[in-house]
Short mmCIF file of C-alpha atoms in Angstrom, two decimals:
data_model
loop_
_atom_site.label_atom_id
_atom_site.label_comp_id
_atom_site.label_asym_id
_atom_site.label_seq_id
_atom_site.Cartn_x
_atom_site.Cartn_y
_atom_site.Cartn_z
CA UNK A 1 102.92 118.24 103.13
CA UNK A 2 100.94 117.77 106.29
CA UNK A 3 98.67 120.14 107.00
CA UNK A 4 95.82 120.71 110.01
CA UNK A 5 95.12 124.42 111.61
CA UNK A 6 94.88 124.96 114.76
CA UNK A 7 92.84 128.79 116.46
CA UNK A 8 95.48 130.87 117.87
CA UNK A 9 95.79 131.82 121.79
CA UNK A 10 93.18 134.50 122.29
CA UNK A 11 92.95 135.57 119.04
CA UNK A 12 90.66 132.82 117.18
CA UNK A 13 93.14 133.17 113.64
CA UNK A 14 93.86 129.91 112.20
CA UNK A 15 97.50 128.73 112.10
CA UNK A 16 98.34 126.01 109.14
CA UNK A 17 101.02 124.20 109.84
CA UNK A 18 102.95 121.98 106.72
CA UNK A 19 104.98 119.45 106.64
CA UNK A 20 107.14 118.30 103.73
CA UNK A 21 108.31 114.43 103.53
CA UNK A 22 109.53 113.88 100.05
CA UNK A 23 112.79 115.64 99.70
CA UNK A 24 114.40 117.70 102.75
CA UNK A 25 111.98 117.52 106.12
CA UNK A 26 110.79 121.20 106.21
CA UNK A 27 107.70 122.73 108.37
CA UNK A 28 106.20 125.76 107.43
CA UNK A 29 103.50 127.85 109.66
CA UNK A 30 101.10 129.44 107.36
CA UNK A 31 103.80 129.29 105.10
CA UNK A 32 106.75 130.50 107.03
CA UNK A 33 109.78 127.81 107.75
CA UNK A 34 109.94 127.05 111.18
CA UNK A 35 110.98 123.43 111.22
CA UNK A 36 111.96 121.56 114.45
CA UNK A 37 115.78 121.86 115.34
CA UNK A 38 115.91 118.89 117.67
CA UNK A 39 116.87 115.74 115.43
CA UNK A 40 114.18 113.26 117.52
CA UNK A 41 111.61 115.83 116.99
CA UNK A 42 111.95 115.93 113.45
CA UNK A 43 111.87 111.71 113.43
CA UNK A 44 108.72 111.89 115.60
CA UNK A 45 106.51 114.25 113.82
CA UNK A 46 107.99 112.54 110.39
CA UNK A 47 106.89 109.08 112.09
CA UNK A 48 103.77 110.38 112.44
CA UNK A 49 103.21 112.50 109.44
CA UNK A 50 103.16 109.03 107.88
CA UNK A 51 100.38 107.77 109.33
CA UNK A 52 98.22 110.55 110.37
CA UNK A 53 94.94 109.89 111.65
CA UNK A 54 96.11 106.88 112.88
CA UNK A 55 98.22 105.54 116.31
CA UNK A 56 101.42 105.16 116.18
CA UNK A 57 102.95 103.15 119.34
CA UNK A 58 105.10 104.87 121.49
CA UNK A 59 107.51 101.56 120.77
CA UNK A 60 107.34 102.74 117.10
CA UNK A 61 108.02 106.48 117.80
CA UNK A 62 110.95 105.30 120.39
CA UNK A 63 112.50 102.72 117.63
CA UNK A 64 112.73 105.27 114.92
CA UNK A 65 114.15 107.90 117.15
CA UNK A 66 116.98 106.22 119.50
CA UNK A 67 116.96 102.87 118.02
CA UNK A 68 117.28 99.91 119.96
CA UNK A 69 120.59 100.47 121.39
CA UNK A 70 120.01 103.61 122.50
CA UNK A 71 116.65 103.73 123.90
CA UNK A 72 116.47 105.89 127.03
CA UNK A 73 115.53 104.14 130.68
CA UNK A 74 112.12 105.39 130.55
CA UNK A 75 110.72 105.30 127.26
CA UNK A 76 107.70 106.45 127.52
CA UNK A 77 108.66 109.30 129.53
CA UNK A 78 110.94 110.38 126.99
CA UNK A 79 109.02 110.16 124.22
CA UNK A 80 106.15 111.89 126.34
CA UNK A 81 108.91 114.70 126.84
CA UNK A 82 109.07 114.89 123.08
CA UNK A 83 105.64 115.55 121.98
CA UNK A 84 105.23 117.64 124.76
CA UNK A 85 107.58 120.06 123.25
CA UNK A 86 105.66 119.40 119.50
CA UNK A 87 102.42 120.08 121.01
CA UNK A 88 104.35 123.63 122.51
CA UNK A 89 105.69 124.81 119.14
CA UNK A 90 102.33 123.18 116.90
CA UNK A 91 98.93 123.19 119.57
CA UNK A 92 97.53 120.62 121.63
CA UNK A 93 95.37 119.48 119.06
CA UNK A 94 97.38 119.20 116.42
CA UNK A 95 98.90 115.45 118.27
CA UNK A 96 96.37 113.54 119.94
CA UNK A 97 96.70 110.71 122.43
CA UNK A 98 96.02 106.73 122.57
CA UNK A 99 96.31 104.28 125.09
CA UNK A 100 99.80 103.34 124.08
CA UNK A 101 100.65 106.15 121.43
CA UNK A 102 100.23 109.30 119.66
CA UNK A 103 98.30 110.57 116.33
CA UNK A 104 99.13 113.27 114.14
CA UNK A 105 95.53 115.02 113.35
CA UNK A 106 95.92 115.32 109.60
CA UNK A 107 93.86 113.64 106.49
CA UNK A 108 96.13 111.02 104.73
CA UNK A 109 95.03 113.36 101.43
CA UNK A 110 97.05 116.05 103.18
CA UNK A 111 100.25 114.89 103.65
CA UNK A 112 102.68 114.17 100.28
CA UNK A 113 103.80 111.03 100.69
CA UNK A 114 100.38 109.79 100.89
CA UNK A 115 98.85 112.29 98.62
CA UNK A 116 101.24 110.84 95.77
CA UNK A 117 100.59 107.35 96.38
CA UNK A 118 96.46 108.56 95.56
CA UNK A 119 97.48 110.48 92.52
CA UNK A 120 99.26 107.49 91.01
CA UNK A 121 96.10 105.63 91.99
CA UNK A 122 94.25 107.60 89.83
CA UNK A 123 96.62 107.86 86.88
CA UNK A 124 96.29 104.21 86.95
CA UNK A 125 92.66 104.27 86.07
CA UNK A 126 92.65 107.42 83.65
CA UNK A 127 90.54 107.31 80.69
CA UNK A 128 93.53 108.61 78.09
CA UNK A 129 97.39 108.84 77.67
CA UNK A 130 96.52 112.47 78.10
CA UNK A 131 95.23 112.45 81.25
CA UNK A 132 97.51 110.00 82.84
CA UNK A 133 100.51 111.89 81.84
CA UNK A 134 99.17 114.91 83.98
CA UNK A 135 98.40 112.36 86.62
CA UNK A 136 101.77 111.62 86.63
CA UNK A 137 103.36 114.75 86.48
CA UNK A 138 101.45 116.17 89.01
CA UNK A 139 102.75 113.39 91.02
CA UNK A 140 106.04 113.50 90.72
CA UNK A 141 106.39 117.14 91.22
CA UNK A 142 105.54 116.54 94.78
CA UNK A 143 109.18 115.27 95.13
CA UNK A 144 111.85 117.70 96.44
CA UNK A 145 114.70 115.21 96.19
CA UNK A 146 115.39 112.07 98.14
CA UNK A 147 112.45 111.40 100.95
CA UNK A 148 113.12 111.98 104.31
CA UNK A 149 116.50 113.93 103.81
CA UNK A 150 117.04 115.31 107.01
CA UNK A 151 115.12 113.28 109.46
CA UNK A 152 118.11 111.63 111.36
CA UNK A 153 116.59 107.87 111.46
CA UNK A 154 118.23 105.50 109.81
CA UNK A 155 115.54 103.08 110.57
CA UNK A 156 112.82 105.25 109.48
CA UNK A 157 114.93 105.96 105.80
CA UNK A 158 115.71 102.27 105.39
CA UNK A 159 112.47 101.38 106.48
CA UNK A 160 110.27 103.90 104.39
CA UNK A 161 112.69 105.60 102.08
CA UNK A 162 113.32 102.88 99.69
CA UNK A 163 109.68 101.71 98.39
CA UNK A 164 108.32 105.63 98.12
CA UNK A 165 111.77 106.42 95.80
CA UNK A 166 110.86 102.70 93.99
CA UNK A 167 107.34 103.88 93.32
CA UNK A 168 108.87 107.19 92.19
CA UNK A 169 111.14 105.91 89.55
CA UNK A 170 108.25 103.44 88.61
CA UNK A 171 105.74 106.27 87.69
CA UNK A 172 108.93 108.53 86.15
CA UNK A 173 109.64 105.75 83.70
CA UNK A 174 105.89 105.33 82.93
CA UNK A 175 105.84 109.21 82.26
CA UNK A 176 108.69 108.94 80.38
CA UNK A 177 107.05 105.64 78.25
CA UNK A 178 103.81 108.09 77.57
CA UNK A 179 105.89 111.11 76.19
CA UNK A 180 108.17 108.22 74.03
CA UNK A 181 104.41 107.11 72.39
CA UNK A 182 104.42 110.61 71.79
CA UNK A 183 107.31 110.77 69.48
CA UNK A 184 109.30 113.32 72.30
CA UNK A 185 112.11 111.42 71.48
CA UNK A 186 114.64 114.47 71.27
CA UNK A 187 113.06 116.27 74.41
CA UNK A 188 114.01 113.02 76.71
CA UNK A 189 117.71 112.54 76.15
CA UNK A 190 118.66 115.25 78.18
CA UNK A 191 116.63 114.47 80.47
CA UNK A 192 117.31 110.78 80.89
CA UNK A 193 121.25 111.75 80.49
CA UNK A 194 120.83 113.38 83.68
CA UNK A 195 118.82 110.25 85.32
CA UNK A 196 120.93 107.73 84.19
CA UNK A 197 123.84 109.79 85.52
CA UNK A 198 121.84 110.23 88.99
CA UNK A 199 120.82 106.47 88.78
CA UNK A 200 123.85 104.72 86.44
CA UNK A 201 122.37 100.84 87.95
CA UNK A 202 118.75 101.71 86.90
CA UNK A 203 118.43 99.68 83.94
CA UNK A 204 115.04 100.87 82.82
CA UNK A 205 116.32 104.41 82.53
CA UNK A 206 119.05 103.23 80.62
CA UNK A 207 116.81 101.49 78.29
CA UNK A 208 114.46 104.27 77.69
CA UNK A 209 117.89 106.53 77.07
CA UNK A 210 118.64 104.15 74.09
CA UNK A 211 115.22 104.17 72.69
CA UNK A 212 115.27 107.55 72.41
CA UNK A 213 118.58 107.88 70.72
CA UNK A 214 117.85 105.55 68.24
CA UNK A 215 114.68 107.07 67.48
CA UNK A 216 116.33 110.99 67.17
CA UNK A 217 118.87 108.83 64.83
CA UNK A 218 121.86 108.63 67.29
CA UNK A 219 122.09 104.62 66.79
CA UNK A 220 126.22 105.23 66.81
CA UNK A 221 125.80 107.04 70.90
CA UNK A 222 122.81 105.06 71.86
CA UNK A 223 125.37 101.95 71.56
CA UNK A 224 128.37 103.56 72.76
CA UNK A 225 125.87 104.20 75.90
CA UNK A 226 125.08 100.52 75.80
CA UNK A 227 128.37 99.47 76.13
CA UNK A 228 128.63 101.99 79.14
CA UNK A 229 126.22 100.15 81.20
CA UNK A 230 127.01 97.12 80.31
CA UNK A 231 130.52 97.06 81.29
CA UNK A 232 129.33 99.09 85.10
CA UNK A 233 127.30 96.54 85.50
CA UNK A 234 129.71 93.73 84.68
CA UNK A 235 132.19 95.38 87.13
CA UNK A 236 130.20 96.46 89.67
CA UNK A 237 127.70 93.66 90.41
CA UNK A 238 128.78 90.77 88.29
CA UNK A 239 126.06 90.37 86.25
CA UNK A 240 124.83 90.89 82.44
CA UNK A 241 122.32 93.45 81.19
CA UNK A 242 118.65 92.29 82.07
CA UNK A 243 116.43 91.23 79.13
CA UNK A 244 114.75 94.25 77.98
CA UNK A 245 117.60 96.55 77.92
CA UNK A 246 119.65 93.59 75.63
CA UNK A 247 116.65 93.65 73.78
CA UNK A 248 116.37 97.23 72.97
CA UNK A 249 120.40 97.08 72.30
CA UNK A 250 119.64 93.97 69.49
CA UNK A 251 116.75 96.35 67.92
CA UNK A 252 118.94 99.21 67.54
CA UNK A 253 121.96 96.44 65.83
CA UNK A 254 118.85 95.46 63.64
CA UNK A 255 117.91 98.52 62.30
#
């Protein structure tokens, strides 16, 4: 979420205004949805949202919302038109102004994306499995479901969606790693049923889904799964399991 208040007209009351990035683009006024209905205005204050504090070029707000094909004859006009109508619905002072952009007046601790990337920053230097795994958690229930759903920018999702759901997965399967140390064995295979299912080429998952049937003594489905993957990935991309998961499938023919 971003988040900045602004005093209302004549009354001095202060309005907080939220934005939510990872899962379906939503804004809230002191807690009440009232998200943008215009497409480009959701890609603009999203464009912004992830960078606050700092300029963003009206080139960069104008690429993310027409594209380059479709860029209007007056660009900056346009765009000008567009946070016109922002500052209408948020304040004046909730979008500043640059030489040759805009800024979103928000702390980078205040808005999701970027407030998850600091919370994995921290798990990474916790003093105990203990701690990290709340790190984590805490983390990853900042997600909603897949970022940016909703923003109509396929520039901005190719562009930004792909590394923030990579460093999602990446601290899942860590989480996942810390409650396997823990001997939660049984708790996970739902759970990583329903992952592997959601992510069937994410061979990590599909590792940690065999570890922890062969440790709840399901050797007999945790191969059966094995051969599942193996053969999707032999059809689908061409290619063998990677090393780790044809490691963990020799461990469990070992034991």
């Amino acid at each position: 979420m971003v988040e900045f208040a602004r005093s209302s007209q004549g009354t001095g009351a202060a309005q907080v205004i939220s934005v939510g990035l990872l899962g379906p683009f939503s804004v809230a006024v002191n807690g009440r949805p009232t998200a943008p209905t215009a497409g480009r205005l959701r890609v603009l204050l999203a464009v912004m949202a992830l960078s606050p504090g700092q300029a963003v070029t009206v080139d960069r707000l104008a690429a993310a919302a027409w594209g380059e094909e479709d860029r209007p004859h007056n660009v900056r006009r346009s765009v000008q038109t567009y946070i016109a109508r922002l500052r209408s619905r948020f304040g004046a002072t909730a979008i500043g102004s640059t030489a040759d952009g805009y800024v979103l007046c928000a702390e980078p601790e205040n808005v999701d994306s970027l407030r998850f990337l600091g919370i994995l920053n921290r798990a990474g230097t916790a003093a105990t499995a203990e701690e990290e795994r709340a790190l984590l958690s805490e983390a990853l229930d900042l997600w909603r479901g897949e970022p940016l759903e909703g923003v109509p920018s396929a520039r901005l999702r190719e562009s930004e969606g792909p590394w923030l759901l990579e460093r999602y997965l990446t601290a899942l399967e860590r989480r996942i790693d810390l409650d396997l140390a823990a001997g939660r064995h049984r708790e996970l295979i739902v759970e990583l049923s329903e992952l592997a299912a959601r992510y069937p080429l994410r061979e990590p998952l599909w590792s940690r889904l065999l570890i922890a049937l062969g440790r709840s003594g399901r050797r007999a489905d945790a191969l059966t799964r094995y051969e599942t993957i193996r053969t999707r990935l032999s059809g689908e991309l061409g290619v063998d399991p990677d090393p780790d998961l044809q490691r963990t499938y020799f461990e469990l023919l070992a034991r």
